[in-house]
Short mmCIF file of C-alpha atoms in Angstrom, two decimals:
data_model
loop_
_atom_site.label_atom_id
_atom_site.label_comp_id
_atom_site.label_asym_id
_atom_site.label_seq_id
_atom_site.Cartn_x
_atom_site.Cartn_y
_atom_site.Cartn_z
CA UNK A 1 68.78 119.81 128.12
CA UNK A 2 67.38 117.23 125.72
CA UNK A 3 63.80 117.26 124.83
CA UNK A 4 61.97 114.47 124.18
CA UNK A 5 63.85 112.14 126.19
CA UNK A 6 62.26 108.94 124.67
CA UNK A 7 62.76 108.77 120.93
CA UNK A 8 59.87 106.23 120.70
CA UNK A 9 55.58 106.02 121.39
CA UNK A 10 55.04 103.03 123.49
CA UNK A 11 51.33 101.71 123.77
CA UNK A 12 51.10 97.79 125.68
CA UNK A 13 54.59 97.23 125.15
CA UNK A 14 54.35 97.88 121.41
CA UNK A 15 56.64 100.88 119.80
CA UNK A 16 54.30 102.45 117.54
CA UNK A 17 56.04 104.99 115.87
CA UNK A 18 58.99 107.52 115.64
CA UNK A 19 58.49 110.80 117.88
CA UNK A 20 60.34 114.10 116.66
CA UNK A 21 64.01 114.33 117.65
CA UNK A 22 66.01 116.35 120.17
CA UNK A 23 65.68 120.38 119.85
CA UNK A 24 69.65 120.58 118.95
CA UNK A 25 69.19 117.77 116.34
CA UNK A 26 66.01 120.20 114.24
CA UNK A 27 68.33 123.24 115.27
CA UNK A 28 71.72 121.51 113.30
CA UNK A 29 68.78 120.57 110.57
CA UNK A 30 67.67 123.72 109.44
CA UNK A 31 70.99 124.98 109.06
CA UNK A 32 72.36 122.20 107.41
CA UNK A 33 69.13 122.68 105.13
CA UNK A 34 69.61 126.50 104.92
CA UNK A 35 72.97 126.11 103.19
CA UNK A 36 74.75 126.17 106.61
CA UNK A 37 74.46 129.48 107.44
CA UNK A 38 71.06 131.54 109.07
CA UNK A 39 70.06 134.18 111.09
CA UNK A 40 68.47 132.73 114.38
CA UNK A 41 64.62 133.98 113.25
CA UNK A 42 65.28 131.75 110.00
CA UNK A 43 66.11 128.78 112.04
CA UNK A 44 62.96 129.13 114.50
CA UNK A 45 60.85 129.39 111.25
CA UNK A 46 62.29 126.70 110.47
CA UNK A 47 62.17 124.40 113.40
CA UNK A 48 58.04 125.76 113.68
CA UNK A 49 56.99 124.72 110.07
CA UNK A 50 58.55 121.72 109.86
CA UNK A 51 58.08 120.21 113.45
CA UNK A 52 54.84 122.68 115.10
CA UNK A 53 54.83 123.79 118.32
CA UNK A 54 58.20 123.39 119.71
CA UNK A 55 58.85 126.40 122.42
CA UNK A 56 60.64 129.44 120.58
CA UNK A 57 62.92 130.04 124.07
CA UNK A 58 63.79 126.39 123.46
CA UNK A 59 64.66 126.98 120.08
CA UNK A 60 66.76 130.23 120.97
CA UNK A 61 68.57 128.35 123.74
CA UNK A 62 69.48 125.75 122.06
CA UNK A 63 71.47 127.70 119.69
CA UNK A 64 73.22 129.43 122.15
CA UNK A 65 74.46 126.19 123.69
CA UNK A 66 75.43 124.68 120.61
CA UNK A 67 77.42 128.03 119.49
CA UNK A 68 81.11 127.25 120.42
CA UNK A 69 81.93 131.08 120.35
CA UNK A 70 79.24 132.27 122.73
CA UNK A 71 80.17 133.58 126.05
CA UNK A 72 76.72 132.59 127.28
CA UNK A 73 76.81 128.86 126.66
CA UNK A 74 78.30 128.04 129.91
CA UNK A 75 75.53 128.66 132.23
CA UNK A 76 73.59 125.92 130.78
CA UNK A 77 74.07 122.05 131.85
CA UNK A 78 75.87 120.63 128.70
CA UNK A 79 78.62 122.77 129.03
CA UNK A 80 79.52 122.67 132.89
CA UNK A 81 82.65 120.75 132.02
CA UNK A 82 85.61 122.40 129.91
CA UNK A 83 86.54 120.44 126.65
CA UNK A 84 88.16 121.02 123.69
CA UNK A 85 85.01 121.72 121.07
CA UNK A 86 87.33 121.35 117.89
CA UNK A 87 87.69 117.60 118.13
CA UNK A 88 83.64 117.91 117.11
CA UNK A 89 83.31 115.13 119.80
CA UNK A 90 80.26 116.34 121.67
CA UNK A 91 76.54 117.25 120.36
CA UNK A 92 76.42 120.41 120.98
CA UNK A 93 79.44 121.81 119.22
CA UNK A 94 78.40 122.84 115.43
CA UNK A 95 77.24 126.40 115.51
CA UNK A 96 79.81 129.19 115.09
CA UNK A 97 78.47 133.17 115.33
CA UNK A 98 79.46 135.30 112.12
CA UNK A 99 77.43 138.30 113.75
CA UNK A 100 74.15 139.67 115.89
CA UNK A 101 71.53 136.58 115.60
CA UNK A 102 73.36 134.79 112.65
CA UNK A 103 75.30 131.11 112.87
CA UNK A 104 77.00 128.97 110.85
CA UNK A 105 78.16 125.73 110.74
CA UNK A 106 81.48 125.17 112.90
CA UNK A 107 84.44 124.04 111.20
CA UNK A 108 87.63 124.45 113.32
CA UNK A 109 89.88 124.74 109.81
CA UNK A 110 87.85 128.01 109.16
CA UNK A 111 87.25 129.46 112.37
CA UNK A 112 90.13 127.95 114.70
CA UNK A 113 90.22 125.91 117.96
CA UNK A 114 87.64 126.88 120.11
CA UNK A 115 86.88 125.34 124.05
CA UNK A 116 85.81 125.51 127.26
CA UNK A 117 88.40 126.09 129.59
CA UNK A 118 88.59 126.94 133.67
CA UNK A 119 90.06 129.57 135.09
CA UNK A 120 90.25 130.30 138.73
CA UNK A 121 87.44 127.87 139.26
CA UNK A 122 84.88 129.68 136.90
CA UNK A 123 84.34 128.02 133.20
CA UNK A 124 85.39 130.50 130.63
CA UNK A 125 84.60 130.31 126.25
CA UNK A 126 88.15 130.31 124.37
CA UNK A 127 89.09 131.19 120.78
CA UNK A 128 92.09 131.30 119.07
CA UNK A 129 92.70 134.76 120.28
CA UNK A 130 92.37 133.82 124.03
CA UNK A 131 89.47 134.20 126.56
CA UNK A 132 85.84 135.61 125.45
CA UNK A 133 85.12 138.47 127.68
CA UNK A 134 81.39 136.90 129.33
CA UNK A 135 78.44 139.12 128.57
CA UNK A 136 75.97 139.86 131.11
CA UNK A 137 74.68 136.51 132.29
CA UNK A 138 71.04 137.50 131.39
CA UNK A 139 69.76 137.64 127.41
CA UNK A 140 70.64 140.16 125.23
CA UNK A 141 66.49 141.50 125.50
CA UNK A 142 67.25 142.06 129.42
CA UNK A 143 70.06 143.84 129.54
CA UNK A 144 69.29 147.39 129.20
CA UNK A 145 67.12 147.06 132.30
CA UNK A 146 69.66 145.19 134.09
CA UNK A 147 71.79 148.57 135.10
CA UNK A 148 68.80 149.82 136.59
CA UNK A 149 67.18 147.46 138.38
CA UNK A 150 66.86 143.85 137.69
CA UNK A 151 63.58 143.35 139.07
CA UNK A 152 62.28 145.59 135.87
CA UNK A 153 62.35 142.97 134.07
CA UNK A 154 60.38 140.47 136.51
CA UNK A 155 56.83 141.47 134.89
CA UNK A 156 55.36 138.23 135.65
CA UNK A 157 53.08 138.05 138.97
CA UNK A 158 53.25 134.37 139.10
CA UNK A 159 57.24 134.89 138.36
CA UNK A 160 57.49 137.25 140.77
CA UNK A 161 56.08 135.05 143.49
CA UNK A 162 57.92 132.18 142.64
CA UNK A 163 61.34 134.10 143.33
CA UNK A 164 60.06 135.43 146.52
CA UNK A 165 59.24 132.01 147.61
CA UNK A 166 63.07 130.90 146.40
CA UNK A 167 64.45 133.97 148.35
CA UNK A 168 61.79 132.89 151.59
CA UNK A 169 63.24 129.17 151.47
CA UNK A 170 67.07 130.72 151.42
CA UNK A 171 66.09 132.93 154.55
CA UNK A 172 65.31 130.32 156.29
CA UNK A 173 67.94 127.78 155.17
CA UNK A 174 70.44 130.01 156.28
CA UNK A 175 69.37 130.27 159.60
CA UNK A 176 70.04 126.36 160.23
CA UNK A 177 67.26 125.08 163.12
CA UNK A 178 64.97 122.71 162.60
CA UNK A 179 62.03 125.18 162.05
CA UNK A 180 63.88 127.11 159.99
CA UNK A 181 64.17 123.55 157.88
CA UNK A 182 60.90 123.21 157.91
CA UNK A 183 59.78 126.76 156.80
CA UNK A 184 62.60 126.28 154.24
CA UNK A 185 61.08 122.92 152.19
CA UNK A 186 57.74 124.70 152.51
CA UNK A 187 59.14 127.40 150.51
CA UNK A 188 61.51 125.78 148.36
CA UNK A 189 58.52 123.35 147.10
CA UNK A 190 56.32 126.51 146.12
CA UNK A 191 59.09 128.53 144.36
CA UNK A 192 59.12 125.25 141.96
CA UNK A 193 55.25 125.09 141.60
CA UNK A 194 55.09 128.78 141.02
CA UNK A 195 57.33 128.71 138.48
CA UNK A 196 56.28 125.93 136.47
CA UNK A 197 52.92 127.89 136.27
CA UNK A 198 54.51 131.46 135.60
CA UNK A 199 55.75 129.39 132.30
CA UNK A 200 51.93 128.08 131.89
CA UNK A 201 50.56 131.93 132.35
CA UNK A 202 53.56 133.43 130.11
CA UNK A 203 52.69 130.64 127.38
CA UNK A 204 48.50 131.25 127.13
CA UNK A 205 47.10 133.69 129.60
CA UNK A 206 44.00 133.78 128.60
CA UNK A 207 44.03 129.59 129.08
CA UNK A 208 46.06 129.60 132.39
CA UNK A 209 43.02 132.18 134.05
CA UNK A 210 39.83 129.79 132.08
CA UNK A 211 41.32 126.56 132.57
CA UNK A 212 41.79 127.14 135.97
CA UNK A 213 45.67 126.26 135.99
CA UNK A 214 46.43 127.82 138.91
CA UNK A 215 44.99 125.13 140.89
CA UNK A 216 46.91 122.80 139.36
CA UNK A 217 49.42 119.95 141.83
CA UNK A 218 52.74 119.87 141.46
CA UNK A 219 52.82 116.77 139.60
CA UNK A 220 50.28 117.86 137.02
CA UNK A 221 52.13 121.16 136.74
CA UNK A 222 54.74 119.15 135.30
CA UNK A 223 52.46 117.20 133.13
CA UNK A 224 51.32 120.22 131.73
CA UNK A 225 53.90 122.33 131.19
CA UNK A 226 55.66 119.06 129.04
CA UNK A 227 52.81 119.65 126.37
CA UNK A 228 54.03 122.74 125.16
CA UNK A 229 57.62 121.67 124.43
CA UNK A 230 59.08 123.02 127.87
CA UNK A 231 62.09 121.53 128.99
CA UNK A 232 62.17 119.43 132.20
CA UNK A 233 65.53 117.20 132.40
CA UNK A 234 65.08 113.94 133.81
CA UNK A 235 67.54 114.28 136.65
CA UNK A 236 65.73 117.45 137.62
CA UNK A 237 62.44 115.51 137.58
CA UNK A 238 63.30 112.96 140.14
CA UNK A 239 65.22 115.50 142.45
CA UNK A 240 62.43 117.90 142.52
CA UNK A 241 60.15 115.28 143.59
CA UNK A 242 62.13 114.11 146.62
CA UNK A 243 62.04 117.71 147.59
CA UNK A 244 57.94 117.54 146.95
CA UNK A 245 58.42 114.74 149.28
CA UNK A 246 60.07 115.97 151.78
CA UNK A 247 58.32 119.14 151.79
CA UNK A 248 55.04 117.05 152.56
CA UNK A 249 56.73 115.17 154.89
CA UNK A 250 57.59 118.46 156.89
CA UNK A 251 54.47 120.18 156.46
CA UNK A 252 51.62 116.73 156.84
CA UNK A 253 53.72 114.38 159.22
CA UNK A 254 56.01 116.87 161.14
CA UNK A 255 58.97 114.90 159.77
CA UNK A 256 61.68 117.44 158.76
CA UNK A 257 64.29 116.26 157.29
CA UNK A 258 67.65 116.75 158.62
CA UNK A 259 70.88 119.37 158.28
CA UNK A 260 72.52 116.90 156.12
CA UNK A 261 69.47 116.62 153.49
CA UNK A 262 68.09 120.22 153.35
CA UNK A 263 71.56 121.89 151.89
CA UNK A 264 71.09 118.84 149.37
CA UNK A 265 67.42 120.00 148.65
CA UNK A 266 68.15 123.82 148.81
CA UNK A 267 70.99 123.13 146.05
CA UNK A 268 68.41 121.35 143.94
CA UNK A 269 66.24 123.68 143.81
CA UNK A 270 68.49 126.32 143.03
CA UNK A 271 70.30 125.04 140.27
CA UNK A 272 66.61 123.82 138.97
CA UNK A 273 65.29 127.54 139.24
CA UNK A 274 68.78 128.90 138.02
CA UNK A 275 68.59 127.03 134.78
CA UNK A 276 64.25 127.02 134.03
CA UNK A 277 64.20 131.02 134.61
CA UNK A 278 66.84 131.75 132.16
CA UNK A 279 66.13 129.62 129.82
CA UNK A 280 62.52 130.29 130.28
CA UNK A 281 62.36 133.87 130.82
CA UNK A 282 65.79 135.20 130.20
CA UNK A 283 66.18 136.08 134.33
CA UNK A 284 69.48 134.92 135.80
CA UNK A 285 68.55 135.06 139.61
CA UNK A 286 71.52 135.44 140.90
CA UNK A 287 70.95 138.91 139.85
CA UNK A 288 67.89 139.22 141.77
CA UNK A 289 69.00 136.97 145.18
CA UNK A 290 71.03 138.96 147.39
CA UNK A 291 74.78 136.86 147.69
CA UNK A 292 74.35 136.80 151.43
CA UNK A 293 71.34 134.36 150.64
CA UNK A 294 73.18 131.97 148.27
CA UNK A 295 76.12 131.20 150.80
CA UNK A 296 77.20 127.43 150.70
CA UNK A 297 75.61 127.11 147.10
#
């Protein structure tokens, strides 16, 4: 989850000048520069005076991943493979949590071996005492409304739609036939779009509704979404656009693909949506799509 992926401007094949580095990297900076300890708000002040507009959610989930004692930090991409995080081998092991919304720098001398370990197939946080009991796989700010009703917390039309579209394309994936396939890439294709412009309308309202965004492509979704700091990784970039692909291919040429490439798609998309609406909105939707749906995910 590493934003700006290029750390240089190119313009005719000239490198013009250095752009700002990696979210982690300004995250590590301010503490380092706040005597190596802060409370999270300190190190989003932080990040926001000295660098502008980088996305607070960003900022937040960033420190999260990089906090070796978080329960939370395995349901993002850099840590979906145990290691030991006291041989300070891999970026994003420096934070440690003293208390509620307050880090420090990690130092294993002071606060022990720490790692991500497996354990009957699901990834696990470990401390010197043993295994970190996992806290609800949704934020902190979600959680009251989560042993109610998940869906409380889904107060975003465009949101909204863009999970009904997910749980649409799952439907039909699950029933198998070649319609079904189609009716499935049609879907899966919009829950991405729909998303990626829930994050425009969450960001500026008032811009998404006079600006027209809604009638935005998916490719200049992406575009546009990029300019406020939102993450989009690479690999996720070119997968969802073979999906765009084959989703047009289905729906302008009557070429569906086959039952070998739509469980490849539907995964895609999953894991894309998955990751973008909790880092993005604090939503784990796994909470929200029934299990019978997510069979063979």
């Amino acid at each position: 989850m590493l934003l700006a992926s290029d750390n240089y401007q190119w313009t005719d094949g000239l490198k013009l000048e250095s752009k700002r580095p990696y979210v982690w990297q300004m995250v590590k900076e301010a503490v380092e520069n706040l005597g190596g300890r802060a409370s999270h708000r300190e190190i989003i002040n932080y990040v926001k005076n000295k660098y502008g507009d980088v996305n607070e959610n960003t900022i937040r989930c960033q420190i999260i991943i990089c906090t070796v004692n978080h329960p939370s930090r395995i349901h993002f991409p850099e840590n979906k493979k145990p290691r030991d995080c006291s041989l300070l081998n891999h970026h994003c092991d420096f934070l440690f949590a003293i208390g509620k919304g307050e880090v420090e720098l990690y130092d294993p001398k002071k606060h022990g071996q720490w790692a991500i370990v497996e354990k009957d197939g699901k990834l696990l946080v470990s401390g010197p005492t043993g295994i970190v009991k996992p806290r609800s796989t949704t934020f902190p700010v979600t959680k009251e409304f989560v042993s109610r009703s998940p869906w409380l917390e889904v107060r975003n039309p465009l949101l909204k739609t863009a999970i009904y579209s997910l749980m649409n394309a799952l439907e039909f994936f699950q029933k198998g036939e070649e319609r079904h396939r189609q009716g499935s890439l049609i879907f899966m294709d919009q829950a991405v779009e729909y998303v990626l412009k829930a994050k425009l309308f969450q960001i500026n309202e008032t811009r998404f509704l006079e600006s027209l965004l809604e009638y935005l492509d998916y490719g200049r979704a992406i575009q546009e979404i990029q300019k406020y700091g939102v993450v989009i990784l690479d690999e996720e970039k070119v997968r969802l656009k073979e999906v765009h692909k084959a989703r047009n291919d289905a729906q302008h040429r009557g070429k569906i693909a086959d039952a070998v490439w739509t469980p490849r798609y539907m995964e895609w998309v999953y894991k894309f949506m998955k990751r973008f609406c909790l880092e993005n909105f604090g939503i784990d939707i796994d909470s929200l799509v029934p299990s019978n749906l997510r069979v063979g995910l």
